[in-house]
PDB file of C-alpha atoms in Angstrom:
ATOM      1  CA  MET C   1     -17.426  33.526 -10.635  1.00  0.00           C
ATOM      2  CA  ASP C   2     -17.909  33.365  -6.804  1.00  0.00           C
ATOM      3  CA  ARG C   3     -16.444  35.270  -4.644  1.00  0.00           C
ATOM      4  CA  GLU C   4     -13.791  32.820  -3.235  1.00  0.00           C
ATOM      5  CA  ASN C   5     -12.672  32.603  -6.609  1.00  0.00           C
ATOM      6  CA  LYS C   6     -12.081  36.306  -7.277  1.00  0.00           C
ATOM      7  CA  ASN C   7      -9.947  35.849  -4.410  1.00  0.00           C
ATOM      8  CA  SER C   8      -7.703  33.277  -5.945  1.00  0.00           C
ATOM      9  CA  THR C   9      -4.480  34.457  -7.333  1.00  0.00           C
ATOM     10  CA  TRP C  10      -1.892  32.210  -9.868  1.00  0.00           C
ATOM     11  CA  VAL C  11       0.849  30.521  -7.286  1.00  0.00           C
ATOM     12  CA  SER C  12       4.038  30.320  -9.293  1.00  0.00           C
ATOM     13  CA  GLU C  13       5.763  28.667  -5.897  1.00  0.00           C
ATOM     14  CA  PHE C  14       5.021  27.301  -2.591  1.00  0.00           C
ATOM     15  CA  PHE C  15       6.782  27.736   0.770  1.00  0.00           C
ATOM     16  CA  LEU C  16       6.797  24.201   2.477  1.00  0.00           C
ATOM     17  CA  LEU C  17       6.951  24.229   6.390  1.00  0.00           C
ATOM     18  CA  GLY C  18       8.750  21.075   6.710  1.00  0.00           C
ATOM     19  CA  LEU C  19       9.617  19.006   9.704  1.00  0.00           C
ATOM     20  CA  SER C  20      11.134  22.009  12.094  1.00  0.00           C
ATOM     21  CA  SER C  21      11.432  25.081  12.309  1.00  0.00           C
ATOM     22  CA  ASP C  22      14.485  25.118  14.862  1.00  0.00           C
ATOM     23  CA  TRP C  23      18.362  25.331  12.972  1.00  0.00           C
ATOM     24  CA  GLY C  24      19.622  22.330  15.816  1.00  0.00           C
ATOM     25  CA  THR C  25      16.597  20.245  14.608  1.00  0.00           C
ATOM     26  CA  GLN C  26      16.864  20.425  11.039  1.00  0.00           C
ATOM     27  CA  VAL C  27      21.003  20.246  10.889  1.00  0.00           C
ATOM     28  CA  SER C  28      20.591  16.837  12.782  1.00  0.00           C
ATOM     29  CA  LEU C  29      17.842  15.610  10.723  1.00  0.00           C
ATOM     30  CA  PHE C  30      20.032  16.278   7.897  1.00  0.00           C
ATOM     31  CA  VAL C  31      22.402  14.162   8.797  1.00  0.00           C
ATOM     32  CA  LEU C  32      19.929  11.453  10.177  1.00  0.00           C
ATOM     33  CA  PHE C  33      17.982  11.768   6.755  1.00  0.00           C
ATOM     34  CA  LEU C  34      21.319  11.716   4.437  1.00  0.00           C
ATOM     35  CA  ALA C  35      22.776   8.611   5.767  1.00  0.00           C
ATOM     36  CA  MET C  36      19.417   6.657   5.648  1.00  0.00           C
ATOM     37  CA  TYR C  37      18.904   7.709   1.759  1.00  0.00           C
ATOM     38  CA  VAL C  38      22.826   6.404   0.918  1.00  0.00           C
ATOM     39  CA  VAL C  39      21.306   3.427   2.846  1.00  0.00           C
ATOM     40  CA  THR C  40      18.649   3.424   0.519  1.00  0.00           C
ATOM     41  CA  ILE C  41      20.007   3.987  -2.698  1.00  0.00           C
ATOM     42  CA  VAL C  42      23.021   1.535  -1.671  1.00  0.00           C
ATOM     43  CA  GLY C  43      20.598  -1.529  -0.963  1.00  0.00           C
ATOM     44  CA  ASN C  44      18.401  -0.994  -3.688  1.00  0.00           C
ATOM     45  CA  ALA C  45      21.184  -0.792  -6.006  1.00  0.00           C
ATOM     46  CA  LEU C  46      22.355  -3.848  -5.251  1.00  0.00           C
ATOM     47  CA  ILE C  47      19.385  -5.455  -4.515  1.00  0.00           C
ATOM     48  CA  ILE C  48      19.110  -4.779  -8.372  1.00  0.00           C
ATOM     49  CA  LEU C  49      22.364  -5.530  -9.804  1.00  0.00           C
ATOM     50  CA  LEU C  50      22.468  -9.069  -7.749  1.00  0.00           C
ATOM     51  CA  ILE C  51      19.205 -10.350  -9.555  1.00  0.00           C
ATOM     52  CA  ARG C  52      20.595  -8.998 -12.847  1.00  0.00           C
ATOM     53  CA  LEU C  53      24.571 -11.120 -12.051  1.00  0.00           C
ATOM     54  CA  ASP C  54      23.398 -13.984 -10.346  1.00  0.00           C
ATOM     55  CA  ARG C  55      22.046 -16.524 -12.873  1.00  0.00           C
ATOM     56  CA  ARG C  56      20.196 -18.176  -9.516  1.00  0.00           C
ATOM     57  CA  LEU C  57      17.956 -14.948  -9.035  1.00  0.00           C
ATOM     58  CA  GLN C  58      16.641 -14.835 -12.331  1.00  0.00           C
ATOM     59  CA  THR C  59      13.339 -16.386 -11.420  1.00  0.00           C
ATOM     60  CA  PRO C  60      10.200 -14.358 -11.182  1.00  0.00           C
ATOM     61  CA  MET C  61      10.026 -13.682  -7.200  1.00  0.00           C
ATOM     62  CA  TYR C  62      13.612 -11.625  -8.044  1.00  0.00           C
ATOM     63  CA  PHE C  63      12.204 -10.117 -11.054  1.00  0.00           C
ATOM     64  CA  PHE C  64       9.724  -8.301  -8.984  1.00  0.00           C
ATOM     65  CA  LEU C  65      11.983  -7.731  -6.336  1.00  0.00           C
ATOM     66  CA  SER C  66      14.276  -5.681  -8.624  1.00  0.00           C
ATOM     67  CA  VAL C  67      11.427  -4.101  -9.881  1.00  0.00           C
ATOM     68  CA  LEU C  68      10.567  -3.050  -6.008  1.00  0.00           C
ATOM     69  CA  SER C  69      14.036  -1.750  -5.486  1.00  0.00           C
ATOM     70  CA  PHE C  70      14.030   0.139  -8.701  1.00  0.00           C
ATOM     71  CA  VAL C  71      10.202   2.205  -7.781  1.00  0.00           C
ATOM     72  CA  ASP C  72      11.534   2.276  -3.620  1.00  0.00           C
ATOM     73  CA  LEU C  73      14.793   3.823  -5.204  1.00  0.00           C
ATOM     74  CA  CYS C  74      12.918   6.304  -7.740  1.00  0.00           C
ATOM     75  CA  TYR C  75      10.280   7.383  -4.895  1.00  0.00           C
ATOM     76  CA  ALA C  76      12.625   8.224  -2.358  1.00  0.00           C
ATOM     77  CA  SER C  77      14.650  10.184  -4.798  1.00  0.00           C
ATOM     78  CA  SER C  78      11.729  11.858  -6.066  1.00  0.00           C
ATOM     79  CA  ILE C  79      11.335  13.294  -1.999  1.00  0.00           C
ATOM     80  CA  VAL C  80      14.347  13.279  -0.259  1.00  0.00           C
ATOM     81  CA  PRO C  81      17.007  14.998  -2.275  1.00  0.00           C
ATOM     82  CA  GLN C  82      14.464  18.218  -1.750  1.00  0.00           C
ATOM     83  CA  MET C  83      13.943  17.611   1.651  1.00  0.00           C
ATOM     84  CA  LEU C  84      17.695  17.417   2.447  1.00  0.00           C
ATOM     85  CA  VAL C  85      18.450  20.740   0.851  1.00  0.00           C
ATOM     86  CA  HIS C  86      15.306  22.511   2.342  1.00  0.00           C
ATOM     87  CA  PHE C  87      16.938  20.962   6.075  1.00  0.00           C
ATOM     88  CA  LEU C  88      20.183  23.626   5.142  1.00  0.00           C
ATOM     89  CA  SER C  89      18.065  26.734   3.284  1.00  0.00           C
ATOM     90  CA  ALA C  90      16.258  29.380   4.871  1.00  0.00           C
ATOM     91  CA  ARG C  91      14.078  29.597   2.211  1.00  0.00           C
ATOM     92  CA  LYS C  92      11.852  26.252   1.590  1.00  0.00           C
ATOM     93  CA  SER C  93      10.588  27.117  -1.390  1.00  0.00           C
ATOM     94  CA  ILE C  94       9.350  24.896  -4.734  1.00  0.00           C
ATOM     95  CA  SER C  95       8.488  26.033  -7.898  1.00  0.00           C
ATOM     96  CA  PHE C  96       4.457  25.707  -9.211  1.00  0.00           C
ATOM     97  CA  HIS C  97       5.659  23.057 -12.131  1.00  0.00           C
ATOM     98  CA  CYS C  98       7.780  21.460  -9.610  1.00  0.00           C
ATOM     99  CA  CYS C  99       5.563  20.781  -7.004  1.00  0.00           C
ATOM    100  CA  VAL C 100       3.373  19.501  -9.666  1.00  0.00           C
ATOM    101  CA  VAL C 101       5.971  16.778 -10.764  1.00  0.00           C
ATOM    102  CA  GLN C 102       7.244  16.132  -7.395  1.00  0.00           C
ATOM    103  CA  LEU C 103       3.561  15.160  -6.781  1.00  0.00           C
ATOM    104  CA  TYR C 104       2.514  13.387 -10.164  1.00  0.00           C
ATOM    105  CA  VAL C 105       5.443  11.280  -9.951  1.00  0.00           C
ATOM    106  CA  SER C 106       5.865  10.010  -6.076  1.00  0.00           C
ATOM    107  CA  LEU C 107       1.752   9.310  -5.996  1.00  0.00           C
ATOM    108  CA  ALA C 108       2.764   7.195  -9.518  1.00  0.00           C
ATOM    109  CA  LEU C 109       5.185   5.384  -7.781  1.00  0.00           C
ATOM    110  CA  GLY C 110       3.781   4.805  -4.716  1.00  0.00           C
ATOM    111  CA  GLY C 111       0.472   4.104  -6.203  1.00  0.00           C
ATOM    112  CA  SER C 112       2.480   1.387  -8.231  1.00  0.00           C
ATOM    113  CA  GLU C 113       4.747  -0.249  -5.307  1.00  0.00           C
ATOM    114  CA  PHE C 114       1.064  -1.268  -4.122  1.00  0.00           C
ATOM    115  CA  PHE C 115      -0.088  -2.967  -6.802  1.00  0.00           C
ATOM    116  CA  LEU C 116       3.555  -4.501  -7.377  1.00  0.00           C
ATOM    117  CA  LEU C 117       3.188  -6.236  -3.635  1.00  0.00           C
ATOM    118  CA  GLY C 118      -0.289  -7.349  -4.714  1.00  0.00           C
ATOM    119  CA  ALA C 119       1.690  -9.025  -7.697  1.00  0.00           C
ATOM    120  CA  MET C 120       4.273 -10.475  -5.593  1.00  0.00           C
ATOM    121  CA  ALA C 121       1.706 -12.269  -3.557  1.00  0.00           C
ATOM    122  CA  TYR C 122      -0.109 -13.726  -6.646  1.00  0.00           C
ATOM    123  CA  ASP C 123       3.356 -15.371  -7.175  1.00  0.00           C
ATOM    124  CA  ARG C 124       4.002 -16.212  -3.595  1.00  0.00           C
ATOM    125  CA  TYR C 125       0.621 -17.537  -4.314  1.00  0.00           C
ATOM    126  CA  VAL C 126       1.180 -19.729  -7.362  1.00  0.00           C
ATOM    127  CA  ALA C 127       4.494 -20.656  -5.921  1.00  0.00           C
ATOM    128  CA  VAL C 128       3.187 -22.504  -2.419  1.00  0.00           C
ATOM    129  CA  CYS C 129      -0.471 -23.558  -3.762  1.00  0.00           C
ATOM    130  CA  SER C 130       1.069 -24.875  -7.533  1.00  0.00           C
ATOM    131  CA  PRO C 131       4.805 -25.550  -6.980  1.00  0.00           C
ATOM    132  CA  LEU C 132       4.643 -27.648 -10.224  1.00  0.00           C
ATOM    133  CA  HIS C 133       3.267 -25.688 -12.170  1.00  0.00           C
ATOM    134  CA  TYR C 134       4.861 -22.940 -11.602  1.00  0.00           C
ATOM    135  CA  THR C 135       7.588 -21.928 -13.949  1.00  0.00           C
ATOM    136  CA  VAL C 136       4.360 -22.755 -17.156  1.00  0.00           C
ATOM    137  CA  ILE C 137       2.534 -19.991 -14.974  1.00  0.00           C
ATOM    138  CA  MET C 138       4.557 -17.452 -14.264  1.00  0.00           C
ATOM    139  CA  HIS C 139       6.701 -17.649 -17.663  1.00  0.00           C
ATOM    140  CA  GLY C 140       8.867 -14.487 -18.503  1.00  0.00           C
ATOM    141  CA  GLY C 141       5.629 -12.845 -20.369  1.00  0.00           C
ATOM    142  CA  LEU C 142       3.508 -12.932 -17.735  1.00  0.00           C
ATOM    143  CA  CYS C 143       6.049 -11.501 -15.752  1.00  0.00           C
ATOM    144  CA  VAL C 144       6.600  -8.502 -17.801  1.00  0.00           C
ATOM    145  CA  ARG C 145       3.074  -7.638 -18.706  1.00  0.00           C
ATOM    146  CA  LEU C 146       2.189  -8.046 -14.486  1.00  0.00           C
ATOM    147  CA  ALA C 147       4.877  -5.112 -13.812  1.00  0.00           C
ATOM    148  CA  THR C 148       4.000  -3.148 -16.429  1.00  0.00           C
ATOM    149  CA  SER C 149       0.418  -3.072 -15.527  1.00  0.00           C
ATOM    150  CA  CYS C 150       1.285  -1.780 -12.153  1.00  0.00           C
ATOM    151  CA  LEU C 151       3.394   0.864 -13.413  1.00  0.00           C
ATOM    152  CA  THR C 152       0.585   1.827 -15.615  1.00  0.00           C
ATOM    153  CA  ALA C 153      -1.977   1.613 -12.845  1.00  0.00           C
ATOM    154  CA  GLY C 154      -0.021   4.070 -10.967  1.00  0.00           C
ATOM    155  CA  PHE C 155       0.913   6.502 -13.140  1.00  0.00           C
ATOM    156  CA  MET C 156      -2.745   6.546 -15.044  1.00  0.00           C
ATOM    157  CA  ASN C 157      -4.006   7.436 -11.139  1.00  0.00           C
ATOM    158  CA  SER C 158      -1.412   9.723 -10.346  1.00  0.00           C
ATOM    159  CA  LEU C 159      -2.370  11.471 -13.559  1.00  0.00           C
ATOM    160  CA  MET C 160      -5.827  11.551 -12.746  1.00  0.00           C
ATOM    161  CA  GLU C 161      -5.313  12.738  -9.184  1.00  0.00           C
ATOM    162  CA  THR C 162      -2.484  15.597  -9.787  1.00  0.00           C
ATOM    163  CA  ILE C 163      -4.669  16.974 -12.381  1.00  0.00           C
ATOM    164  CA  ILE C 164      -8.119  17.219  -9.871  1.00  0.00           C
ATOM    165  CA  THR C 165      -5.620  18.364  -7.117  1.00  0.00           C
ATOM    166  CA  PHE C 166      -4.187  21.806  -9.508  1.00  0.00           C
ATOM    167  CA  GLN C 167      -7.250  22.364 -10.990  1.00  0.00           C
ATOM    168  CA  LEU C 168      -8.146  23.673  -8.320  1.00  0.00           C
ATOM    169  CA  PRO C 169      -8.161  28.062  -7.514  1.00  0.00           C
ATOM    170  CA  LEU C 170      -5.424  28.493  -4.815  1.00  0.00           C
ATOM    171  CA  CYS C 171      -5.673  30.941  -1.942  1.00  0.00           C
ATOM    172  CA  HIS C 172      -2.832  30.406  -0.147  1.00  0.00           C
ATOM    173  CA  ASN C 173       0.682  28.880  -0.909  1.00  0.00           C
ATOM    174  CA  THR C 174       2.837  27.877   2.759  1.00  0.00           C
ATOM    175  CA  ILE C 175       1.960  24.289   2.190  1.00  0.00           C
ATOM    176  CA  HIS C 176       2.025  22.401   5.841  1.00  0.00           C
ATOM    177  CA  HIS C 177       4.473  19.376   4.753  1.00  0.00           C
ATOM    178  CA  PHE C 178       8.074  18.843   3.629  1.00  0.00           C
ATOM    179  CA  ALA C 179       6.671  17.674   0.237  1.00  0.00           C
ATOM    180  CA  CYS C 180       4.165  18.438  -2.829  1.00  0.00           C
ATOM    181  CA  GLU C 181       1.216  15.862  -1.068  1.00  0.00           C
ATOM    182  CA  THR C 182      -2.068  15.597  -2.386  1.00  0.00           C
ATOM    183  CA  LEU C 183      -3.897  16.307   0.799  1.00  0.00           C
ATOM    184  CA  ALA C 184      -1.459  19.376   2.020  1.00  0.00           C
ATOM    185  CA  VAL C 185      -2.025  20.855  -1.390  1.00  0.00           C
ATOM    186  CA  LEU C 186      -5.841  20.706  -1.614  1.00  0.00           C
ATOM    187  CA  ARG C 187      -5.914  22.796   2.044  1.00  0.00           C
ATOM    188  CA  LEU C 188      -4.820  25.717  -0.283  1.00  0.00           C
ATOM    189  CA  SER C 189      -7.970  25.502  -1.694  1.00  0.00           C
ATOM    190  CA  CYS C 190      -9.916  28.693  -1.987  1.00  0.00           C
ATOM    191  CA  VAL C 191     -13.518  26.241  -2.714  1.00  0.00           C
ATOM    192  CA  ASP C 192     -14.579  23.812  -1.037  1.00  0.00           C
ATOM    193  CA  ILE C 193     -12.982  20.366  -1.799  1.00  0.00           C
ATOM    194  CA  SER C 194     -15.690  17.925  -0.902  1.00  0.00           C
ATOM    195  CA  PHE C 195     -15.271  16.110  -4.420  1.00  0.00           C
ATOM    196  CA  ASN C 196     -11.684  15.801  -4.663  1.00  0.00           C
ATOM    197  CA  LYS C 197     -11.910  14.420  -1.181  1.00  0.00           C
ATOM    198  CA  VAL C 198     -14.235  11.786  -2.557  1.00  0.00           C
ATOM    199  CA  MET C 199     -12.069  11.460  -5.322  1.00  0.00           C
ATOM    200  CA  VAL C 200      -8.930  10.790  -2.868  1.00  0.00           C
ATOM    201  CA  THR C 201     -10.851   8.273  -0.911  1.00  0.00           C
ATOM    202  CA  ILE C 202     -11.836   6.479  -4.109  1.00  0.00           C
ATOM    203  CA  SER C 203      -8.359   6.596  -5.403  1.00  0.00           C
ATOM    204  CA  GLY C 204      -7.473   5.230  -1.757  1.00  0.00           C
ATOM    205  CA  PHE C 205     -10.071   2.433  -2.517  1.00  0.00           C
ATOM    206  CA  LEU C 206      -8.325   1.436  -5.701  1.00  0.00           C
ATOM    207  CA  VAL C 207      -4.501   1.798  -5.221  1.00  0.00           C
ATOM    208  CA  ILE C 208      -4.584   0.348  -1.733  1.00  0.00           C
ATOM    209  CA  MET C 209      -7.750  -1.851  -0.961  1.00  0.00           C
ATOM    210  CA  LEU C 210      -7.841  -3.413  -3.814  1.00  0.00           C
ATOM    211  CA  PRO C 211      -4.110  -4.903  -3.457  1.00  0.00           C
ATOM    212  CA  CYS C 212      -4.564  -5.210  -0.126  1.00  0.00           C
ATOM    213  CA  PHE C 213      -7.748  -7.318  -0.799  1.00  0.00           C
ATOM    214  CA  LEU C 214      -5.516  -9.727  -3.654  1.00  0.00           C
ATOM    215  CA  VAL C 215      -2.796 -10.144  -1.099  1.00  0.00           C
ATOM    216  CA  LEU C 216      -5.151 -10.958   1.997  1.00  0.00           C
ATOM    217  CA  PHE C 217      -7.029 -13.654  -0.845  1.00  0.00           C
ATOM    218  CA  SER C 218      -3.502 -14.991  -1.371  1.00  0.00           C
ATOM    219  CA  TYR C 219      -1.787 -15.222   1.635  1.00  0.00           C
ATOM    220  CA  THR C 220      -4.999 -16.610   3.291  1.00  0.00           C
ATOM    221  CA  ARG C 221      -4.661 -19.673  -0.062  1.00  0.00           C
ATOM    222  CA  ILE C 222      -1.399 -19.863   1.100  1.00  0.00           C
ATOM    223  CA  VAL C 223      -1.767 -20.465   4.809  1.00  0.00           C
ATOM    224  CA  ALA C 224      -4.413 -22.814   3.723  1.00  0.00           C
ATOM    225  CA  ALA C 225      -1.493 -25.031   1.703  1.00  0.00           C
ATOM    226  CA  ILE C 226       1.021 -24.489   4.299  1.00  0.00           C
ATOM    227  CA  LEU C 227      -0.994 -26.158   7.186  1.00  0.00           C
ATOM    228  CA  ARG C 228      -1.830 -28.871   5.172  1.00  0.00           C
ATOM    229  CA  ILE C 229       2.038 -29.806   4.802  1.00  0.00           C
ATOM    230  CA  ARG C 230       2.670 -32.646   7.071  1.00  0.00           C
ATOM    231  CA  SER C 231       6.312 -32.180   7.914  1.00  0.00           C
ATOM    232  CA  ALA C 232       7.281 -29.041  10.227  1.00  0.00           C
ATOM    233  CA  GLN C 233      10.108 -28.697   8.399  1.00  0.00           C
ATOM    234  CA  GLY C 234       8.037 -28.319   4.886  1.00  0.00           C
ATOM    235  CA  ARG C 235       5.829 -25.957   6.324  1.00  0.00           C
ATOM    236  CA  SER C 236       8.851 -23.936   7.559  1.00  0.00           C
ATOM    237  CA  LYS C 237      10.320 -23.555   3.856  1.00  0.00           C
ATOM    238  CA  ALA C 238       7.257 -22.377   2.824  1.00  0.00           C
ATOM    239  CA  PHE C 239       6.238 -19.887   4.792  1.00  0.00           C
ATOM    240  CA  GLY C 240      10.170 -19.110   4.984  1.00  0.00           C
ATOM    241  CA  THR C 241       9.334 -18.267   1.146  1.00  0.00           C
ATOM    242  CA  CYS C 242       6.766 -15.818   2.020  1.00  0.00           C
ATOM    243  CA  ALA C 243       7.911 -13.837   4.846  1.00  0.00           C
ATOM    244  CA  SER C 244      10.077 -11.279   3.975  1.00  0.00           C
ATOM    245  CA  HIS C 245       6.947 -10.403   1.363  1.00  0.00           C
ATOM    246  CA  LEU C 246       4.159 -10.283   4.033  1.00  0.00           C
ATOM    247  CA  THR C 247       6.736  -8.249   5.765  1.00  0.00           C
ATOM    248  CA  VAL C 248       6.944  -5.544   3.406  1.00  0.00           C
ATOM    249  CA  VAL C 249       3.782  -5.693   3.089  1.00  0.00           C
ATOM    250  CA  SER C 250       2.414  -5.209   6.869  1.00  0.00           C
ATOM    251  CA  LEU C 251       4.445  -1.607   6.876  1.00  0.00           C
ATOM    252  CA  CYS C 252       3.353  -0.207   3.760  1.00  0.00           C
ATOM    253  CA  PHE C 253       0.312  -1.310   3.996  1.00  0.00           C
ATOM    254  CA  GLY C 254      -0.727  -0.775   7.440  1.00  0.00           C
ATOM    255  CA  ALA C 255       0.886   2.921   7.310  1.00  0.00           C
ATOM    256  CA  THR C 256      -0.710   4.023   3.857  1.00  0.00           C
ATOM    257  CA  ILE C 257      -4.339   2.894   4.880  1.00  0.00           C
ATOM    258  CA  PHE C 258      -3.857   4.598   8.820  1.00  0.00           C
ATOM    259  CA  THR C 259      -3.258   7.998   6.935  1.00  0.00           C
ATOM    260  CA  TYR C 260      -5.774   8.160   3.862  1.00  0.00           C
ATOM    261  CA  LEU C 261      -8.484   5.786   5.112  1.00  0.00           C
ATOM    262  CA  GLY C 262      -8.040   6.307   9.069  1.00  0.00           C
ATOM    263  CA  PRO C 263     -10.708   8.281  10.645  1.00  0.00           C
ATOM    264  CA  ARG C 264      -9.809  12.426  10.484  1.00  0.00           C
ATOM    265  CA  SER C 265      -8.906  14.643  13.869  1.00  0.00           C
ATOM    266  CA  ALA C 266      -7.212  17.471  15.197  1.00  0.00           C
ATOM    267  CA  SER C 267      -3.517  15.857  14.567  1.00  0.00           C
ATOM    268  CA  SER C 268      -4.233  14.000  11.515  1.00  0.00           C
ATOM    269  CA  ILE C 269      -1.714  16.530   9.657  1.00  0.00           C
ATOM    270  CA  GLU C 270       1.170  15.927  11.869  1.00  0.00           C
ATOM    271  CA  GLN C 271       0.377  11.909  11.678  1.00  0.00           C
ATOM    272  CA  GLU C 272       0.157  12.090   7.784  1.00  0.00           C
ATOM    273  CA  LYS C 273       3.619  14.274   7.848  1.00  0.00           C
ATOM    274  CA  MET C 274       5.385  11.479  10.114  1.00  0.00           C
ATOM    275  CA  VAL C 275       3.519   8.641   7.956  1.00  0.00           C
ATOM    276  CA  ALA C 276       4.634   9.698   4.593  1.00  0.00           C
ATOM    277  CA  LEU C 277       8.039  10.350   6.154  1.00  0.00           C
ATOM    278  CA  PHE C 278       8.298   6.599   7.097  1.00  0.00           C
ATOM    279  CA  TYR C 279       7.073   5.680   3.533  1.00  0.00           C
ATOM    280  CA  ALA C 280       9.281   7.728   2.010  1.00  0.00           C
ATOM    281  CA  VAL C 281      12.452   7.697   3.709  1.00  0.00           C
ATOM    282  CA  VAL C 282      12.194   4.778   6.309  1.00  0.00           C
ATOM    283  CA  ALA C 283      10.428   1.775   3.751  1.00  0.00           C
ATOM    284  CA  PRO C 284      12.318   2.522   0.938  1.00  0.00           C
ATOM    285  CA  MET C 285      15.392   1.724   3.563  1.00  0.00           C
ATOM    286  CA  LEU C 286      14.120  -1.120   5.234  1.00  0.00           C
ATOM    287  CA  ASN C 287      12.538  -3.404   1.862  1.00  0.00           C
ATOM    288  CA  PRO C 288      16.090  -4.228   0.530  1.00  0.00           C
ATOM    289  CA  LEU C 289      16.951  -4.804   4.073  1.00  0.00           C
ATOM    290  CA  ILE C 290      14.713  -7.162   4.625  1.00  0.00           C
ATOM    291  CA  TYR C 291      14.560  -9.111   1.608  1.00  0.00           C
ATOM    292  CA  SER C 292      18.175  -9.278   1.904  1.00  0.00           C
ATOM    293  CA  LEU C 293      18.925 -10.408   5.197  1.00  0.00           C
ATOM    294  CA  ARG C 294      16.257 -12.576   5.557  1.00  0.00           C
ATOM    295  CA  ASN C 295      16.855 -14.303   2.364  1.00  0.00           C
ATOM    296  CA  LYS C 296      19.223 -16.905   2.010  1.00  0.00           C
ATOM    297  CA  ASP C 297      19.554 -16.781  -1.866  1.00  0.00           C
ATOM    298  CA  VAL C 298      20.275 -13.126  -1.823  1.00  0.00           C
ATOM    299  CA  MET C 299      22.740 -13.446   1.207  1.00  0.00           C
ATOM    300  CA  ALA C 300      24.696 -16.166  -1.108  1.00  0.00           C
ATOM    301  CA  ALA C 301      24.873 -13.824  -4.312  1.00  0.00           C
ATOM    302  CA  LEU C 302      25.725 -11.054  -2.328  1.00  0.00           C
ATOM    303  CA  ARG C 303      29.144 -13.502  -1.279  1.00  0.00           C
ATOM    304  CA  LYS C 304      29.886 -14.597  -4.164  1.00  0.00           C
ATOM    305  CA  ALA C 305      29.787 -11.502  -5.553  1.00  0.00           C
ATOM    306  CA  VAL C 306      32.570 -10.085  -2.835  1.00  0.00           C
ATOM    307  CA  GLU C 307      34.632 -13.199  -3.037  1.00  0.00           C
ATOM    308  CA  LYS C 308      34.662 -12.520  -6.789  1.00  0.00           C
ATOM    309  CA  LEU C 309      35.713  -8.700  -6.503  1.00  0.00           C
ATOM    310  CA  ARG C 310      38.020  -9.639  -3.732  1.00  0.00           C
ATOM    311  CA  GLY C 311      39.826 -12.460  -6.372  1.00  0.00           C
ATOM    312  CA  GLN C 312      40.007  -9.926  -8.608  1.00  0.00           C
ATOM    313  CA  GLY C 313      41.483  -7.507  -6.709  1.00  0.00           C
ATOM    314  CA  GLN C 314      44.473  -9.938  -5.417  1.00  0.00           C
ATOM    315  CA  THR C 315      44.913 -10.630  -9.463  1.00  0.00           C
ATOM    316  CA  LEU C 316      45.857  -7.165  -9.411  1.00  0.00           C
TER     317      LEU C 316
END
């Protein structure tokens, strides 16, 4: 056993530095992020409920959207509640086992979301490029298999990355982050982590870049198909079916590629925290807003549900 391993100790808990040490700032952040978390829960739950209740929304596109909303809801819930508690706590600690679970679950759900965005891009490709065969190709069985494969791939990748992260000997227990995150935990190790960095890069390529390539391929074909449509109205309608998904893709892939595959710098730790914050708090809140506000079908289903509730209230 080398000297570095001798200096390692069993870590029973970790301390998170969070986003700020100033009490006033922490209280302000608590109020802000609590409001954003409530919007996230309500927005994503409402999307799932509307798709479940309205028959017009029970199509492959909205099936994938409901799965995406469920993943967003769970992802935010794996990080935000603990962060909110720590904003009002003097002792910002998390047990070793809870840290392992948080890293595994959040990483699995994050990876699953990228694969889901790739599957949704394929769905839009079939809808625009093969509209006459859309219902035949994107049948219920295929949609379920695609969604299951996306979740399985995300959780398998997370299992591998979690194992190689926590099998390292640790010399410190202070995490420079607001949550248990792979790169932040790796920095606590006593030994050389070059292998782990390579594995994180490979994992990032598989989880981020492969779905990204699928998205780029799908939208290249979609744009080519749209440009062949003669009427401006037809082109606008075809592009409208993809606009919301393309917006979400740009937000999610852009932020994560910048964090994990971008150049390292002295300020990379703070950059990682800010992008992770965006992905854990902001993106899950924006996704249902983007899909609902830009989607006539979802807004129509919402109005129908509200009118039905009003009718029931008047009856009572």
